[in-house]
Short mmCIF file of N, CA and C and ligand atoms in Angstrom, two decimals:
data_model
loop_
_atom_site.label_atom_id
_atom_site.label_comp_id
_atom_site.label_asym_id
_atom_site.label_seq_id
_atom_site.Cartn_x
_atom_site.Cartn_y
_atom_site.Cartn_z
N UNK A 184 42.88 34.81 9.51
CA UNK A 184 42.09 35.70 8.70
C UNK A 184 42.81 35.95 7.34
N UNK A 185 42.50 35.13 6.36
CA UNK A 185 43.13 35.30 5.05
C UNK A 185 42.09 35.46 3.99
N UNK A 186 42.08 36.56 3.24
CA UNK A 186 41.15 36.78 2.18
C UNK A 186 41.77 36.26 0.89
N UNK A 187 40.94 36.08 -0.14
CA UNK A 187 41.52 35.59 -1.39
C UNK A 187 42.33 36.72 -2.03
N UNK A 188 43.47 36.36 -2.65
CA UNK A 188 44.42 37.24 -3.23
C UNK A 188 44.74 38.48 -2.34
N UNK A 189 45.26 38.23 -1.18
CA UNK A 189 45.59 39.37 -0.30
C UNK A 189 46.70 40.29 -0.88
N UNK A 190 46.52 41.57 -0.75
CA UNK A 190 47.53 42.53 -1.25
C UNK A 190 48.43 42.97 -0.12
N UNK A 191 47.89 43.01 1.12
CA UNK A 191 48.67 43.43 2.26
C UNK A 191 48.88 42.24 3.21
N UNK A 192 50.07 42.01 3.61
CA UNK A 192 50.37 40.97 4.61
C UNK A 192 50.61 41.70 5.92
N UNK A 193 49.78 41.39 6.88
CA UNK A 193 49.93 41.97 8.24
C UNK A 193 50.43 40.88 9.14
N UNK A 194 51.69 41.03 9.58
CA UNK A 194 52.27 39.97 10.42
C UNK A 194 52.73 40.56 11.74
N UNK A 195 52.87 39.72 12.73
CA UNK A 195 53.29 40.17 14.03
C UNK A 195 54.01 39.06 14.76
N UNK A 196 54.91 39.46 15.70
CA UNK A 196 55.74 38.48 16.38
C UNK A 196 55.00 37.61 17.34
N UNK A 197 53.87 38.09 17.85
CA UNK A 197 53.13 37.34 18.91
C UNK A 197 51.71 37.74 18.89
N UNK A 198 50.84 36.86 19.42
CA UNK A 198 49.42 37.25 19.54
C UNK A 198 49.25 38.42 20.50
N UNK A 199 50.24 38.65 21.36
CA UNK A 199 50.15 39.80 22.28
C UNK A 199 50.29 41.13 21.51
N UNK A 200 50.72 41.06 20.24
CA UNK A 200 50.81 42.28 19.39
C UNK A 200 49.47 42.60 18.75
N UNK A 201 48.54 41.64 18.76
CA UNK A 201 47.28 41.81 18.02
C UNK A 201 46.44 43.00 18.47
N UNK A 202 46.33 43.29 19.79
CA UNK A 202 45.54 44.43 20.20
C UNK A 202 46.09 45.73 19.56
N UNK A 203 47.37 45.81 19.31
CA UNK A 203 47.94 46.98 18.60
C UNK A 203 47.70 46.84 17.09
N UNK A 204 48.02 45.67 16.55
CA UNK A 204 47.98 45.49 15.09
C UNK A 204 46.55 45.51 14.50
N UNK A 205 45.56 45.33 15.39
CA UNK A 205 44.18 45.28 14.86
C UNK A 205 43.81 46.63 14.19
N UNK A 206 44.52 47.69 14.55
CA UNK A 206 44.20 48.99 13.91
C UNK A 206 44.68 49.04 12.45
N UNK A 207 45.68 48.30 12.15
CA UNK A 207 46.10 48.20 10.71
C UNK A 207 45.11 47.37 9.95
N UNK A 208 44.61 46.32 10.59
CA UNK A 208 43.60 45.46 9.96
C UNK A 208 42.36 46.28 9.69
N UNK A 209 41.97 47.10 10.67
CA UNK A 209 40.74 47.92 10.54
C UNK A 209 40.86 48.87 9.34
N UNK A 210 42.04 49.42 9.12
CA UNK A 210 42.20 50.36 8.00
C UNK A 210 42.02 49.57 6.69
N UNK A 211 42.63 48.39 6.59
CA UNK A 211 42.44 47.58 5.35
C UNK A 211 40.97 47.31 5.16
N UNK A 212 40.29 46.96 6.23
CA UNK A 212 38.83 46.67 6.11
C UNK A 212 38.08 47.92 5.63
N UNK A 213 38.43 49.10 6.25
CA UNK A 213 37.75 50.32 5.90
C UNK A 213 37.93 50.68 4.41
N UNK A 214 39.14 50.45 3.89
CA UNK A 214 39.43 50.78 2.50
C UNK A 214 39.15 49.59 1.55
N UNK A 215 38.64 48.52 2.10
CA UNK A 215 38.33 47.30 1.34
C UNK A 215 39.53 46.83 0.50
N UNK A 216 40.65 46.77 1.24
CA UNK A 216 41.87 46.25 0.67
C UNK A 216 42.08 44.82 1.16
N UNK A 217 42.27 43.90 0.26
CA UNK A 217 42.41 42.50 0.66
C UNK A 217 43.70 42.32 1.46
N UNK A 218 43.63 41.51 2.50
CA UNK A 218 44.77 41.38 3.39
C UNK A 218 44.76 40.01 4.09
N UNK A 219 45.91 39.69 4.62
CA UNK A 219 45.99 38.46 5.45
C UNK A 219 46.66 38.82 6.79
N UNK A 220 46.37 38.06 7.83
CA UNK A 220 46.91 38.32 9.13
C UNK A 220 47.60 37.06 9.62
N UNK A 221 48.80 37.17 10.10
CA UNK A 221 49.52 36.01 10.61
C UNK A 221 50.46 36.35 11.74
N UNK A 222 50.67 35.35 12.61
CA UNK A 222 51.71 35.45 13.64
C UNK A 222 52.94 34.78 13.07
N UNK A 223 54.02 35.55 12.93
CA UNK A 223 55.26 35.04 12.37
C UNK A 223 56.37 35.58 13.27
N UNK A 224 56.98 34.74 14.03
CA UNK A 224 58.00 35.22 14.97
C UNK A 224 59.42 35.08 14.43
N UNK A 225 60.15 36.15 14.51
CA UNK A 225 61.59 36.11 14.07
C UNK A 225 62.40 35.16 14.95
N UNK A 226 61.99 35.05 16.21
CA UNK A 226 62.81 34.29 17.14
C UNK A 226 62.27 32.90 17.45
N UNK A 227 60.90 32.81 17.46
CA UNK A 227 60.30 31.50 17.83
C UNK A 227 59.99 30.64 16.61
N UNK A 228 59.77 31.26 15.48
CA UNK A 228 59.50 30.50 14.24
C UNK A 228 60.38 31.09 13.07
N UNK A 229 61.68 31.14 13.27
CA UNK A 229 62.50 31.80 12.24
C UNK A 229 62.39 31.19 10.86
N UNK A 230 62.25 29.84 10.79
CA UNK A 230 62.17 29.21 9.44
C UNK A 230 60.93 29.68 8.71
N UNK A 231 59.83 29.75 9.50
CA UNK A 231 58.54 30.20 8.83
C UNK A 231 58.65 31.65 8.44
N UNK A 232 59.37 32.46 9.23
CA UNK A 232 59.57 33.88 8.82
C UNK A 232 60.29 33.94 7.49
N UNK A 233 61.34 33.15 7.35
CA UNK A 233 62.10 33.16 6.07
C UNK A 233 61.19 32.74 4.94
N UNK A 234 60.41 31.69 5.14
CA UNK A 234 59.53 31.18 4.11
C UNK A 234 58.51 32.25 3.74
N UNK A 235 57.96 32.86 4.76
CA UNK A 235 56.91 33.90 4.52
C UNK A 235 57.52 35.05 3.70
N UNK A 236 58.66 35.58 4.13
CA UNK A 236 59.23 36.74 3.54
C UNK A 236 59.69 36.46 2.08
N UNK A 237 60.25 35.26 1.87
CA UNK A 237 60.74 34.97 0.53
C UNK A 237 59.65 34.67 -0.47
N UNK A 238 58.45 34.33 0.02
CA UNK A 238 57.37 33.95 -0.91
C UNK A 238 56.23 34.93 -0.99
N UNK A 239 56.18 35.92 -0.13
CA UNK A 239 55.03 36.82 -0.10
C UNK A 239 54.75 37.45 -1.46
N UNK A 240 55.76 37.97 -2.10
CA UNK A 240 55.59 38.62 -3.39
C UNK A 240 55.12 37.65 -4.49
N UNK A 241 55.55 36.39 -4.33
CA UNK A 241 55.11 35.37 -5.33
C UNK A 241 53.65 35.05 -5.20
N UNK A 242 53.06 35.31 -4.01
CA UNK A 242 51.63 35.07 -3.78
C UNK A 242 50.79 36.34 -4.05
N UNK A 243 51.41 37.41 -4.52
CA UNK A 243 50.64 38.58 -4.93
C UNK A 243 50.60 39.66 -3.84
N UNK A 244 51.25 39.42 -2.68
CA UNK A 244 51.30 40.44 -1.66
C UNK A 244 52.15 41.61 -2.24
N UNK A 245 51.67 42.85 -1.95
CA UNK A 245 52.37 44.05 -2.47
C UNK A 245 53.10 44.84 -1.34
N UNK A 246 52.59 44.77 -0.12
CA UNK A 246 53.15 45.47 0.99
C UNK A 246 53.06 44.60 2.22
N UNK A 247 54.08 44.65 3.04
CA UNK A 247 54.03 43.88 4.31
C UNK A 247 54.07 44.89 5.50
N UNK A 248 53.14 44.70 6.41
CA UNK A 248 53.19 45.45 7.66
C UNK A 248 53.61 44.47 8.73
N UNK A 249 54.67 44.82 9.47
CA UNK A 249 55.20 43.88 10.43
C UNK A 249 55.29 44.59 11.80
N UNK A 250 54.58 44.04 12.78
CA UNK A 250 54.62 44.62 14.13
C UNK A 250 55.39 43.70 15.06
N UNK A 251 56.18 44.34 15.93
CA UNK A 251 56.92 43.54 16.94
C UNK A 251 57.31 44.44 18.09
N UNK A 252 57.56 43.80 19.23
CA UNK A 252 57.90 44.54 20.43
C UNK A 252 59.22 44.00 21.00
N UNK A 253 59.85 44.82 21.82
CA UNK A 253 61.10 44.41 22.47
C UNK A 253 62.26 44.34 21.49
N UNK A 254 62.86 43.13 21.39
CA UNK A 254 63.98 42.96 20.46
C UNK A 254 63.54 43.25 19.01
N UNK A 255 62.31 43.01 18.69
CA UNK A 255 61.63 43.48 17.49
C UNK A 255 62.45 43.34 16.19
N UNK A 256 62.94 42.11 15.96
CA UNK A 256 63.71 41.87 14.75
C UNK A 256 62.88 41.55 13.53
N UNK A 257 61.58 41.29 13.72
CA UNK A 257 60.75 40.83 12.62
C UNK A 257 60.72 41.78 11.38
N UNK A 258 60.39 43.08 11.58
CA UNK A 258 60.32 43.90 10.38
C UNK A 258 61.66 43.98 9.60
N UNK A 259 62.73 44.13 10.32
CA UNK A 259 64.06 44.24 9.64
C UNK A 259 64.46 42.94 8.95
N UNK A 260 64.23 41.84 9.61
CA UNK A 260 64.61 40.54 8.99
C UNK A 260 63.75 40.25 7.76
N UNK A 261 62.46 40.53 7.91
CA UNK A 261 61.57 40.31 6.75
C UNK A 261 61.98 41.24 5.61
N UNK A 262 62.34 42.48 5.94
CA UNK A 262 62.76 43.43 4.90
C UNK A 262 64.03 42.94 4.16
N UNK A 263 64.88 42.28 4.90
CA UNK A 263 66.12 41.75 4.32
C UNK A 263 65.88 40.58 3.38
N UNK A 264 64.70 39.98 3.48
CA UNK A 264 64.38 38.75 2.70
C UNK A 264 63.38 38.96 1.60
N UNK A 265 62.80 40.18 1.49
CA UNK A 265 61.75 40.40 0.48
C UNK A 265 62.05 41.63 -0.35
N UNK A 266 61.62 41.65 -1.61
CA UNK A 266 61.75 42.88 -2.38
C UNK A 266 60.61 43.86 -2.14
N UNK A 267 59.61 43.43 -1.32
CA UNK A 267 58.43 44.27 -1.09
C UNK A 267 58.75 45.37 -0.07
N UNK A 268 58.00 46.47 -0.14
CA UNK A 268 58.12 47.49 0.94
C UNK A 268 57.60 46.91 2.27
N UNK A 269 58.34 47.17 3.33
CA UNK A 269 57.97 46.73 4.66
C UNK A 269 57.75 47.91 5.57
N UNK A 270 56.61 47.90 6.23
CA UNK A 270 56.28 48.98 7.21
C UNK A 270 56.34 48.35 8.62
N UNK A 271 57.18 48.93 9.47
CA UNK A 271 57.38 48.39 10.78
C UNK A 271 56.54 49.13 11.80
N UNK A 272 55.92 48.36 12.70
CA UNK A 272 55.13 48.97 13.79
C UNK A 272 55.81 48.58 15.11
N UNK A 273 56.43 49.57 15.79
CA UNK A 273 57.00 49.28 17.08
C UNK A 273 55.89 49.10 18.15
N UNK A 274 55.77 47.95 18.70
CA UNK A 274 54.70 47.66 19.70
C UNK A 274 55.21 48.11 21.06
N UNK A 275 54.33 48.80 21.79
CA UNK A 275 54.70 49.27 23.11
C UNK A 275 54.99 48.09 24.05
N UNK A 276 55.99 48.21 24.91
CA UNK A 276 56.39 47.13 25.80
C UNK A 276 56.22 47.60 27.25
N UNK A 277 56.23 46.60 28.13
CA UNK A 277 55.89 46.92 29.55
C UNK A 277 56.95 47.80 30.20
N UNK A 278 58.21 47.45 30.08
CA UNK A 278 59.23 48.18 30.89
C UNK A 278 59.81 49.38 30.16
N UNK A 279 60.03 49.25 28.86
CA UNK A 279 60.70 50.33 28.12
C UNK A 279 59.71 51.09 27.24
N UNK A 280 58.42 50.77 27.38
CA UNK A 280 57.34 51.54 26.73
C UNK A 280 57.41 51.55 25.24
N UNK A 281 58.17 50.65 24.63
CA UNK A 281 58.21 50.60 23.14
C UNK A 281 59.39 51.35 22.54
N UNK A 282 60.15 52.03 23.36
CA UNK A 282 61.34 52.71 22.86
C UNK A 282 62.34 51.68 22.32
N UNK A 283 62.39 50.54 23.05
CA UNK A 283 63.24 49.43 22.60
C UNK A 283 62.79 48.95 21.22
N UNK A 284 61.47 48.77 21.03
CA UNK A 284 60.94 48.29 19.74
C UNK A 284 61.23 49.33 18.65
N UNK A 285 61.03 50.61 18.97
CA UNK A 285 61.23 51.69 18.01
C UNK A 285 62.69 51.71 17.52
N UNK A 286 63.64 51.73 18.49
CA UNK A 286 65.06 51.77 18.10
C UNK A 286 65.46 50.53 17.30
N UNK A 287 64.89 49.40 17.70
CA UNK A 287 65.25 48.17 17.01
C UNK A 287 64.78 48.20 15.56
N UNK A 288 63.56 48.73 15.35
CA UNK A 288 62.99 48.70 13.99
C UNK A 288 63.53 49.82 13.10
N UNK A 289 63.74 51.01 13.71
CA UNK A 289 64.06 52.19 12.92
C UNK A 289 65.53 52.20 12.47
N UNK A 290 66.41 51.54 13.21
CA UNK A 290 67.85 51.67 12.98
C UNK A 290 68.35 50.65 11.98
N UNK A 291 67.76 50.62 10.79
CA UNK A 291 68.19 49.68 9.78
C UNK A 291 69.48 50.15 9.07
N UNK A 292 70.30 49.19 8.63
CA UNK A 292 71.50 49.60 7.92
C UNK A 292 71.16 50.06 6.52
N UNK A 293 72.07 50.80 5.93
CA UNK A 293 71.88 51.28 4.58
C UNK A 293 71.58 50.11 3.62
N UNK A 294 70.63 50.29 2.72
CA UNK A 294 70.33 49.26 1.75
C UNK A 294 69.07 48.45 2.04
N UNK A 295 68.71 48.38 3.32
CA UNK A 295 67.53 47.59 3.72
C UNK A 295 66.56 48.49 4.51
N UNK A 296 65.75 49.29 3.80
CA UNK A 296 64.86 50.15 4.53
C UNK A 296 63.62 49.49 5.16
N UNK A 297 63.22 49.99 6.31
CA UNK A 297 61.89 49.68 6.87
C UNK A 297 61.24 51.03 7.18
N UNK A 298 60.05 51.21 6.64
CA UNK A 298 59.30 52.44 6.88
C UNK A 298 58.67 52.27 8.28
N UNK A 299 59.17 53.07 9.24
CA UNK A 299 58.74 52.86 10.62
C UNK A 299 57.75 53.91 11.10
N UNK A 300 56.62 53.46 11.66
CA UNK A 300 55.63 54.40 12.18
C UNK A 300 55.88 54.62 13.66
N UNK A 301 55.09 55.49 14.26
CA UNK A 301 55.25 55.81 15.68
C UNK A 301 54.92 54.55 16.54
N UNK A 302 55.39 54.59 17.77
CA UNK A 302 55.14 53.47 18.70
C UNK A 302 53.61 53.26 18.80
N UNK A 303 53.21 52.05 18.51
CA UNK A 303 51.79 51.68 18.69
C UNK A 303 50.88 52.16 17.55
N UNK A 304 51.40 52.87 16.60
CA UNK A 304 50.53 53.50 15.58
C UNK A 304 50.30 52.59 14.35
N UNK A 305 49.66 51.46 14.61
CA UNK A 305 49.39 50.54 13.50
C UNK A 305 48.39 51.13 12.51
N UNK A 306 47.59 52.08 12.97
CA UNK A 306 46.64 52.74 12.08
C UNK A 306 47.43 53.41 10.91
N UNK A 307 48.51 54.13 11.28
CA UNK A 307 49.30 54.77 10.25
C UNK A 307 49.97 53.77 9.31
N UNK A 308 50.34 52.62 9.86
CA UNK A 308 50.92 51.58 9.02
C UNK A 308 49.93 51.13 7.98
N UNK A 309 48.67 50.95 8.43
CA UNK A 309 47.61 50.57 7.50
C UNK A 309 47.37 51.62 6.45
N UNK A 310 47.34 52.88 6.91
CA UNK A 310 47.15 53.98 5.93
C UNK A 310 48.30 54.07 4.92
N UNK A 311 49.52 53.91 5.39
CA UNK A 311 50.66 53.97 4.51
C UNK A 311 50.60 52.85 3.48
N UNK A 312 50.23 51.66 3.94
CA UNK A 312 50.08 50.52 3.00
C UNK A 312 49.03 50.84 1.93
N UNK A 313 47.92 51.40 2.37
CA UNK A 313 46.86 51.76 1.44
C UNK A 313 47.36 52.79 0.43
N UNK A 314 48.08 53.79 0.94
CA UNK A 314 48.61 54.86 0.06
C UNK A 314 49.59 54.29 -0.94
N UNK A 315 50.43 53.31 -0.49
CA UNK A 315 51.37 52.67 -1.46
C UNK A 315 50.57 52.03 -2.58
N UNK A 316 49.53 51.29 -2.22
CA UNK A 316 48.70 50.62 -3.24
C UNK A 316 47.97 51.64 -4.10
N UNK A 317 47.56 52.76 -3.50
CA UNK A 317 46.78 53.79 -4.19
C UNK A 317 47.63 54.52 -5.22
N UNK A 318 48.97 54.42 -5.09
CA UNK A 318 49.80 55.16 -6.06
C UNK A 318 49.63 54.63 -7.47
N UNK A 319 49.10 53.41 -7.60
CA UNK A 319 48.81 52.93 -8.98
C UNK A 319 47.41 52.34 -9.04
N UNK A 320 46.48 52.88 -8.26
CA UNK A 320 45.08 52.45 -8.31
C UNK A 320 44.21 53.69 -8.08
N UNK A 321 43.64 54.23 -9.16
CA UNK A 321 42.95 55.51 -8.99
C UNK A 321 41.69 55.43 -8.13
N UNK A 322 40.98 54.30 -8.09
CA UNK A 322 39.76 54.25 -7.27
C UNK A 322 40.17 54.27 -5.76
N UNK A 323 41.30 53.59 -5.46
CA UNK A 323 41.79 53.61 -4.09
C UNK A 323 42.29 55.00 -3.73
N UNK A 324 42.92 55.67 -4.71
CA UNK A 324 43.40 57.04 -4.43
C UNK A 324 42.27 57.97 -4.09
N UNK A 325 41.13 57.77 -4.79
CA UNK A 325 39.96 58.61 -4.48
C UNK A 325 39.48 58.37 -3.06
N UNK A 326 39.54 57.13 -2.64
CA UNK A 326 39.15 56.80 -1.25
C UNK A 326 40.10 57.49 -0.24
N UNK A 327 41.40 57.51 -0.58
CA UNK A 327 42.37 58.17 0.31
C UNK A 327 42.08 59.71 0.39
N UNK A 328 41.78 60.25 -0.79
CA UNK A 328 41.45 61.69 -0.83
C UNK A 328 40.20 61.98 0.00
N UNK A 329 39.20 61.10 -0.11
CA UNK A 329 37.98 61.29 0.67
C UNK A 329 38.27 61.19 2.20
N UNK A 330 39.12 60.25 2.54
CA UNK A 330 39.51 60.06 3.97
C UNK A 330 40.19 61.34 4.49
N UNK A 331 41.08 61.90 3.67
CA UNK A 331 41.78 63.10 4.09
C UNK A 331 40.82 64.28 4.24
N UNK A 332 39.83 64.35 3.34
CA UNK A 332 38.87 65.42 3.36
C UNK A 332 38.02 65.33 4.67
N UNK A 333 37.65 64.11 5.00
CA UNK A 333 36.87 63.90 6.26
C UNK A 333 37.70 64.31 7.48
N UNK A 334 39.00 64.00 7.41
CA UNK A 334 39.92 64.36 8.52
C UNK A 334 39.97 65.84 8.65
N UNK A 335 40.13 66.52 7.52
CA UNK A 335 40.18 67.96 7.48
C UNK A 335 38.86 68.56 8.05
N UNK A 336 37.74 68.02 7.60
CA UNK A 336 36.46 68.55 8.04
C UNK A 336 36.25 68.34 9.54
N UNK A 337 36.73 67.22 10.05
CA UNK A 337 36.50 67.00 11.49
C UNK A 337 37.28 68.00 12.33
N UNK A 338 38.47 68.38 11.86
CA UNK A 338 39.24 69.43 12.58
C UNK A 338 38.52 70.76 12.46
N UNK A 339 38.00 71.09 11.28
CA UNK A 339 37.30 72.37 11.09
C UNK A 339 36.07 72.44 12.00
N UNK A 340 35.37 71.30 12.13
CA UNK A 340 34.17 71.28 12.99
C UNK A 340 34.58 71.50 14.44
N UNK A 341 35.70 70.89 14.85
CA UNK A 341 36.15 71.08 16.26
C UNK A 341 36.50 72.56 16.50
N UNK A 342 37.14 73.14 15.51
CA UNK A 342 37.52 74.57 15.65
C UNK A 342 36.31 75.44 15.77
N UNK A 343 35.24 75.17 14.97
CA UNK A 343 34.03 76.01 15.06
C UNK A 343 33.41 75.85 16.45
N UNK A 344 33.38 74.61 16.92
CA UNK A 344 32.76 74.34 18.22
C UNK A 344 33.52 75.01 19.38
N UNK A 345 34.86 74.94 19.24
CA UNK A 345 35.73 75.57 20.29
C UNK A 345 35.49 77.07 20.30
N UNK A 346 35.36 77.65 19.13
CA UNK A 346 35.16 79.09 19.01
C UNK A 346 33.80 79.47 19.64
N UNK A 347 32.82 78.60 19.36
CA UNK A 347 31.44 78.89 19.81
C UNK A 347 31.32 78.71 21.31
N UNK A 348 31.89 77.61 21.85
CA UNK A 348 31.66 77.28 23.26
C UNK A 348 32.68 77.92 24.20
N UNK A 349 33.88 78.23 23.71
CA UNK A 349 34.96 78.65 24.58
C UNK A 349 35.58 77.40 25.19
N UNK A 350 36.85 77.54 25.65
CA UNK A 350 37.60 76.33 26.00
C UNK A 350 37.02 75.58 27.17
N UNK A 351 36.47 76.29 28.15
CA UNK A 351 35.98 75.60 29.39
C UNK A 351 34.81 74.68 29.05
N UNK A 352 33.83 75.20 28.34
CA UNK A 352 32.64 74.37 28.02
C UNK A 352 33.04 73.28 27.01
N UNK A 353 33.98 73.61 26.12
CA UNK A 353 34.45 72.62 25.18
C UNK A 353 35.06 71.41 25.91
N UNK A 354 35.91 71.74 26.91
CA UNK A 354 36.52 70.64 27.67
C UNK A 354 35.49 69.87 28.48
N UNK A 355 34.50 70.59 29.04
CA UNK A 355 33.42 69.94 29.79
C UNK A 355 32.68 68.93 28.89
N UNK A 356 32.39 69.38 27.70
CA UNK A 356 31.67 68.55 26.75
C UNK A 356 32.48 67.31 26.36
N UNK A 357 33.77 67.55 26.13
CA UNK A 357 34.68 66.43 25.79
C UNK A 357 34.73 65.39 26.91
N UNK A 358 34.76 65.90 28.14
CA UNK A 358 34.81 65.00 29.30
C UNK A 358 33.54 64.16 29.43
N UNK A 359 32.41 64.82 29.14
CA UNK A 359 31.12 64.11 29.19
C UNK A 359 31.08 63.00 28.15
N UNK A 360 31.68 63.31 26.97
CA UNK A 360 31.63 62.33 25.87
C UNK A 360 32.58 61.13 26.08
N UNK A 361 33.64 61.36 26.90
CA UNK A 361 34.59 60.26 27.02
C UNK A 361 34.20 59.23 28.05
C1 LIG B 631 58.09 39.93 20.35
O1 LIG B 631 58.09 39.73 21.71
C2 LIG B 631 56.67 40.07 19.97
O2 LIG B 631 56.52 40.91 18.87
C3 LIG B 631 56.03 40.68 21.19
O3 LIG B 631 55.80 42.07 21.05
C4 LIG B 631 57.02 40.45 22.28
C5 LIG B 631 56.45 39.64 23.43
O4 LIG B 631 55.93 38.46 23.00
P1 LIG B 631 55.09 37.51 23.98
O5 LIG B 631 56.04 37.12 25.08
O6 LIG B 631 53.96 38.38 24.54
O7 LIG B 631 54.57 36.38 23.18
O8 LIG B 631 58.70 38.90 19.64
#
């Protein structure tokens, strides 16, 4: 899935990361930000990872979102090879529940930052990428402001409903909806 002139590169160590990473893709789609999606493994395709990271900025990519699980070296290694900001998504794992991925991605040495989101929270990675781009794009910034306003309103609506129904009926209604 590569659009023309992608601004965001969404990469992941394995196709098994895609169910998590799809939420970052969805955010780019929602904000109509051009993006590309690729499987680039730090361990299984290290040469291609180097090639990707060293050339992404030359192709017009502005932000890289990198998701990985377990040993999760992809975000840090890509960050060490690119001048672009890198957002790391720790993918949840079977035995250690993604704590392994989180520690691996977040514990970068001084000089090579990776902006790390919560375990499994590729949606926030997408939003952060959009906000980085919006810092010098006023029409995108307006979309971010509108998104935040909607978020605010949805919480206000929940509060009104909770007040009106009381917690028991509110919970009943939530259960019926799920
Ligand atoms: C990592 O190993 C990938 O990012 C993935 O989260 C994990 C497992 O990969 P698969 O064995 O499912 O391909 O490199």
